[in-house]
Amino acid sequence: MSELNLILLGPPGAGKGTQADRLSEDFSLPHISTGDILRAQVADGTELGRKAKSYMDAGDLVPDDVIIGMIVDRLGEGDARDGFLLDGFPRNEQQADALGTALVGLDRRLTAALLIDVPDEDVVRRLAGRRVCVLNPSHIYHVDFDPPKHADVCDQDGARLIQRDDDREETIRHRLEVYHGQTEPLIAYYDRAGLLRRFDGRRSADEVHGHLRAAVATLRLEDTL
Ligand code: AMP
């Protein structure tokens, strides 16, 4: 069985987390989200979490040495042996180079970089309205597009819904600047390597999922031929 070593690219709020969850189920791949790992470290009050928090709250990138070590360790775990779905990493060329080197060291290679593209104004509308469950941040709502049954209460466990610190409008604008300055060059980087696949993230989550799933199924087939 061929490996599916995938990364998801795209601005904050493009739906990478949602799509990664779905693809992770479709293809039995571990969904590795650097943002989720960091938020868990912050919640647990670990040293890594303490180092990362101020950068995250400001919408800046956490320093590469912290992130790269964390991801290389994670890719070495058993569940990532037959493939993975990286969400939120790499976010600059240095991280992309480090990922490439780590994969060469494991005698593996990237299968594809899946870009979910969404214009800035849509990103702001989506993220500023996002609310997450205080107990389980994967329970996600939107005040307009996907409201909970009762305002500010999670449908799944009745806990309070909150806005992430980095989802405030001025921070979102800053995260977009960081994305355009540091992460967007990775589109050309993976295009040059022949690994880029583009998807229109303005479509509904179901449509985007259908397109992604079909593309990943084709990649898997091509790899076995
Ligand atoms: P996300 O949930 O992917 O938007 O990540 C939330 C925050 O975590 C980002 O704004 C960064 O501060 C930090 N972060 C996540 N992934 C990375 C990464 N690959 N490199 C640096 N910082 C990251």
Short mmCIF file of C-alpha atoms and ligand atoms in Angstrom, two decimals:
data_model
loop_
_atom_site.label_atom_id
_atom_site.label_comp_id
_atom_site.label_asym_id
_atom_site.label_seq_id
_atom_site.Cartn_x
_atom_site.Cartn_y
_atom_site.Cartn_z
CA MET A 1 0.00 0.00 0.00
CA SER A 2 1.44 3.38 -0.99
CA GLU A 3 2.07 6.18 1.48
CA LEU A 4 0.09 9.42 1.44
CA ASN A 5 2.37 12.10 2.84
CA LEU A 6 0.30 15.24 2.47
CA ILE A 7 0.41 18.86 3.53
CA LEU A 8 -2.47 21.32 3.48
CA LEU A 9 -1.65 24.90 2.52
CA GLY A 10 -3.82 27.98 2.62
CA PRO A 11 -4.56 31.10 4.64
CA PRO A 12 -5.88 30.95 8.19
CA GLY A 13 -9.60 30.26 8.04
CA ALA A 14 -9.47 28.45 4.69
CA GLY A 15 -10.98 25.36 6.31
CA LYS A 16 -7.77 23.34 6.53
CA GLY A 17 -8.67 21.89 9.93
CA THR A 18 -12.18 20.86 8.85
CA GLN A 19 -10.95 19.28 5.63
CA ALA A 20 -8.03 17.59 7.36
CA ASP A 21 -10.45 15.97 9.82
CA ARG A 22 -12.54 14.62 6.97
CA LEU A 23 -9.62 13.40 4.86
CA SER A 24 -8.03 11.86 7.92
CA GLU A 25 -11.15 9.70 8.26
CA ASP A 26 -11.45 8.96 4.53
CA PHE A 27 -7.88 7.74 4.19
CA SER A 28 -7.02 6.69 7.79
CA LEU A 29 -4.24 9.23 8.12
CA PRO A 30 -3.21 11.03 11.31
CA HIS A 31 -4.23 14.70 11.20
CA ILE A 32 -1.24 16.60 12.55
CA SER A 33 -2.11 20.23 13.27
CA THR A 34 0.71 22.35 14.67
CA GLY A 35 -1.85 24.91 15.89
CA ASP A 36 -3.79 22.21 17.83
CA ILE A 37 -0.58 20.75 19.30
CA LEU A 38 0.56 24.21 20.40
CA ARG A 39 -2.84 25.11 21.89
CA ALA A 40 -2.80 21.85 23.87
CA GLN A 41 0.69 22.69 25.15
CA VAL A 42 -0.53 26.16 26.19
CA ALA A 43 -3.54 24.65 27.98
CA ASP A 44 -1.28 22.16 29.79
CA GLY A 45 1.09 24.95 30.83
CA THR A 46 4.18 23.15 29.48
CA GLU A 47 7.45 24.97 28.85
CA LEU A 48 6.87 24.75 25.10
CA GLY A 49 3.38 26.20 25.62
CA ARG A 50 4.76 29.09 27.67
CA LYS A 51 7.30 29.85 24.93
CA ALA A 52 4.65 29.73 22.19
CA LYS A 53 1.77 31.63 23.80
CA SER A 54 2.82 35.24 23.26
CA TYR A 55 3.59 34.59 19.58
CA MET A 56 0.26 32.85 19.09
CA ASP A 57 -1.78 35.55 20.82
CA ALA A 58 -0.13 38.16 18.60
CA GLY A 59 -0.72 36.09 15.44
CA ASP A 60 3.02 35.73 14.80
CA LEU A 61 4.83 32.53 13.91
CA VAL A 62 6.33 30.59 16.80
CA PRO A 63 10.14 30.30 16.26
CA ASP A 64 11.21 27.61 13.81
CA ASP A 65 13.46 25.71 16.23
CA VAL A 66 10.49 25.05 18.54
CA ILE A 67 8.16 23.96 15.73
CA ILE A 68 10.55 21.92 13.60
CA GLY A 69 11.69 19.73 16.49
CA MET A 70 8.08 19.19 17.52
CA ILE A 71 7.02 18.06 14.02
CA VAL A 72 10.04 15.87 13.34
CA ASP A 73 9.31 14.03 16.61
CA ARG A 74 5.65 13.68 15.68
CA LEU A 75 6.39 12.26 12.20
CA GLY A 76 8.55 9.61 13.83
CA GLU A 77 5.58 8.22 15.81
CA GLY A 78 4.09 4.90 14.71
CA ASP A 79 0.76 6.19 13.41
CA ALA A 80 2.53 8.44 10.87
CA ARG A 81 4.56 5.60 9.37
CA ASP A 82 2.18 4.98 6.46
CA GLY A 83 1.29 8.59 5.82
CA PHE A 84 0.18 11.85 7.39
CA LEU A 85 -1.81 14.97 6.82
CA LEU A 86 0.01 18.08 7.98
CA ASP A 87 -2.18 21.09 8.75
CA GLY A 88 -0.44 24.39 9.56
CA PHE A 89 3.07 23.16 8.80
CA PRO A 90 5.25 24.14 6.99
CA ARG A 91 4.59 27.88 7.23
CA ASN A 92 7.80 29.25 5.71
CA GLU A 93 10.61 28.07 3.45
CA GLN A 94 12.88 27.12 6.33
CA GLN A 95 10.22 24.78 7.72
CA ALA A 96 9.57 23.37 4.23
CA ASP A 97 13.29 22.65 3.80
CA ALA A 98 13.42 21.03 7.25
CA LEU A 99 10.44 18.83 6.37
CA GLY A 100 12.09 17.79 3.11
CA THR A 101 15.32 16.90 4.93
CA ALA A 102 13.47 14.96 7.63
CA LEU A 103 11.57 12.95 5.01
CA VAL A 104 14.75 12.16 3.06
CA GLY A 105 16.24 10.93 6.36
CA LEU A 106 13.25 8.59 6.73
CA ASP A 107 13.56 7.51 3.08
CA ARG A 108 10.19 9.04 2.31
CA ARG A 109 8.91 11.84 0.14
CA LEU A 110 5.98 14.22 0.02
CA THR A 111 3.03 13.04 -2.08
CA ALA A 112 1.41 16.44 -2.60
CA ALA A 113 0.75 19.93 -1.22
CA LEU A 114 -2.99 20.66 -1.27
CA LEU A 115 -3.72 24.39 -1.43
CA ILE A 116 -7.14 25.60 -0.25
CA ASP A 117 -7.34 29.16 -1.51
CA VAL A 118 -9.66 31.82 -0.05
CA PRO A 119 -9.57 35.64 -0.52
CA ASP A 120 -8.65 37.81 2.49
CA GLU A 121 -12.11 39.32 2.98
CA ASP A 122 -13.70 35.86 3.25
CA VAL A 123 -11.04 34.90 5.78
CA VAL A 124 -11.87 37.89 7.98
CA ARG A 125 -15.62 37.18 7.82
CA ARG A 126 -15.11 33.51 8.65
CA LEU A 127 -12.61 33.87 11.49
CA ALA A 128 -14.09 36.88 13.26
CA GLY A 129 -17.35 34.91 13.66
CA ARG A 130 -15.71 31.66 14.73
CA ARG A 131 -16.43 30.35 18.23
CA VAL A 132 -14.87 27.29 19.83
CA CYS A 133 -15.86 25.14 22.77
CA VAL A 134 -13.89 25.95 25.91
CA LEU A 135 -13.60 22.20 26.71
CA ASN A 136 -12.91 20.81 23.24
CA PRO A 137 -11.56 23.23 20.61
CA SER A 138 -12.47 20.84 17.78
CA HIS A 139 -16.14 21.71 18.47
CA ILE A 140 -16.28 24.75 16.20
CA TYR A 141 -19.21 27.08 15.35
CA HIS A 142 -19.81 30.30 13.45
CA VAL A 143 -22.14 33.04 14.67
CA ASP A 144 -23.69 33.42 11.17
CA PHE A 145 -22.87 30.31 9.13
CA ASP A 146 -23.08 27.54 11.75
CA PRO A 147 -24.61 28.92 14.96
CA PRO A 148 -25.11 26.71 18.03
CA LYS A 149 -28.70 25.99 19.10
CA HIS A 150 -28.28 28.26 22.14
CA ALA A 151 -26.08 31.34 21.87
CA ASP A 152 -22.56 30.79 23.23
CA VAL A 153 -23.22 27.20 24.36
CA CYS A 154 -21.67 24.11 22.74
CA ASP A 155 -24.33 21.76 21.26
CA GLN A 156 -22.14 18.73 21.93
CA ASP A 157 -21.24 19.11 25.60
CA GLY A 158 -23.02 22.20 26.91
CA ALA A 159 -19.77 24.03 27.65
CA ARG A 160 -19.24 27.74 27.01
CA LEU A 161 -18.17 28.92 23.56
CA ILE A 162 -15.34 31.42 23.31
CA GLN A 163 -13.52 33.40 20.66
CA ARG A 164 -9.87 32.41 20.21
CA ASP A 165 -7.57 35.30 21.15
CA ASP A 166 -6.09 35.18 17.66
CA ASP A 167 -9.54 35.41 15.99
CA ARG A 168 -9.99 39.11 16.89
CA GLU A 169 -10.18 41.21 13.73
CA GLU A 170 -6.90 43.12 14.14
CA THR A 171 -5.07 39.89 14.87
CA ILE A 172 -6.67 38.21 11.86
CA ARG A 173 -5.38 41.04 9.63
CA HIS A 174 -1.94 40.54 11.08
CA ARG A 175 -2.09 36.74 10.57
CA LEU A 176 -2.98 37.41 6.92
CA GLU A 177 0.08 39.66 6.55
CA VAL A 178 2.22 36.90 8.04
CA TYR A 179 0.60 34.39 5.67
CA HIS A 180 1.21 36.52 2.56
CA GLY A 181 4.76 37.39 3.59
CA GLN A 182 6.00 34.03 4.84
CA THR A 183 3.72 31.16 3.88
CA GLU A 184 2.41 32.13 0.44
CA PRO A 185 5.88 31.71 -1.17
CA LEU A 186 5.46 27.99 -0.45
CA ILE A 187 2.85 27.85 -3.22
CA ALA A 188 5.58 28.58 -5.81
CA TYR A 189 8.00 26.35 -3.86
CA TYR A 190 5.77 23.27 -4.16
CA ASP A 191 4.62 24.20 -7.65
CA ARG A 192 8.26 24.13 -8.81
CA ALA A 193 8.56 20.69 -7.26
CA GLY A 194 5.48 19.53 -9.20
CA LEU A 195 3.62 18.78 -5.96
CA LEU A 196 0.99 21.55 -5.83
CA ARG A 197 -2.74 20.90 -6.23
CA ARG A 198 -5.14 23.87 -6.01
CA PHE A 199 -8.69 23.91 -4.59
CA ASP A 200 -11.22 26.75 -4.47
CA GLY A 201 -11.90 27.24 -0.76
CA ARG A 202 -14.81 29.65 -1.39
CA ARG A 203 -17.03 26.66 -2.14
CA SER A 204 -19.01 24.89 0.56
CA ALA A 205 -17.13 22.60 2.95
CA ASP A 206 -18.86 19.59 1.34
CA GLU A 207 -17.82 20.60 -2.17
CA VAL A 208 -14.24 21.31 -1.16
CA HIS A 209 -14.15 17.96 0.60
CA GLY A 210 -15.44 16.15 -2.51
CA HIS A 211 -12.75 17.73 -4.69
CA LEU A 212 -10.00 17.00 -2.18
CA ARG A 213 -11.08 13.43 -1.65
CA ALA A 214 -11.16 12.74 -5.39
CA ALA A 215 -7.71 14.28 -5.83
CA VAL A 216 -6.20 12.30 -2.96
CA ALA A 217 -7.77 9.06 -4.22
CA THR A 218 -6.17 9.73 -7.62
CA LEU A 219 -2.79 10.45 -6.02
CA ARG A 220 -2.95 7.16 -4.17
CA LEU A 221 -3.83 5.31 -7.35
CA GLU A 222 -1.04 6.99 -9.33
CA ASP A 223 1.43 6.00 -6.66
CA THR A 224 0.53 2.34 -6.84
CA LEU A 225 0.85 2.19 -10.65
P1 AMP B 1 -3.33 27.76 13.39
O1 AMP B 1 -4.36 27.13 14.25
O2 AMP B 1 -2.71 26.79 12.40
O3 AMP B 1 -3.81 29.02 12.71
O4 AMP B 1 -2.13 28.18 14.35
C1 AMP B 1 -2.32 29.10 15.40
C2 AMP B 1 -1.00 29.76 15.74
O5 AMP B 1 -0.04 28.77 16.14
C3 AMP B 1 -0.33 30.51 14.61
O6 AMP B 1 -0.85 31.83 14.45
C4 AMP B 1 1.12 30.52 15.07
O7 AMP B 1 1.33 31.45 16.12
C5 AMP B 1 1.26 29.14 15.68
N1 AMP B 1 1.69 28.16 14.67
C6 AMP B 1 0.99 27.10 14.19
N2 AMP B 1 1.70 26.42 13.28
C7 AMP B 1 2.89 27.05 13.18
C8 AMP B 1 4.08 26.83 12.41
N3 AMP B 1 4.18 25.82 11.52
N4 AMP B 1 5.12 27.69 12.58
C9 AMP B 1 5.05 28.70 13.46
N5 AMP B 1 3.97 28.97 14.21
C10 AMP B 1 2.89 28.15 14.08
#
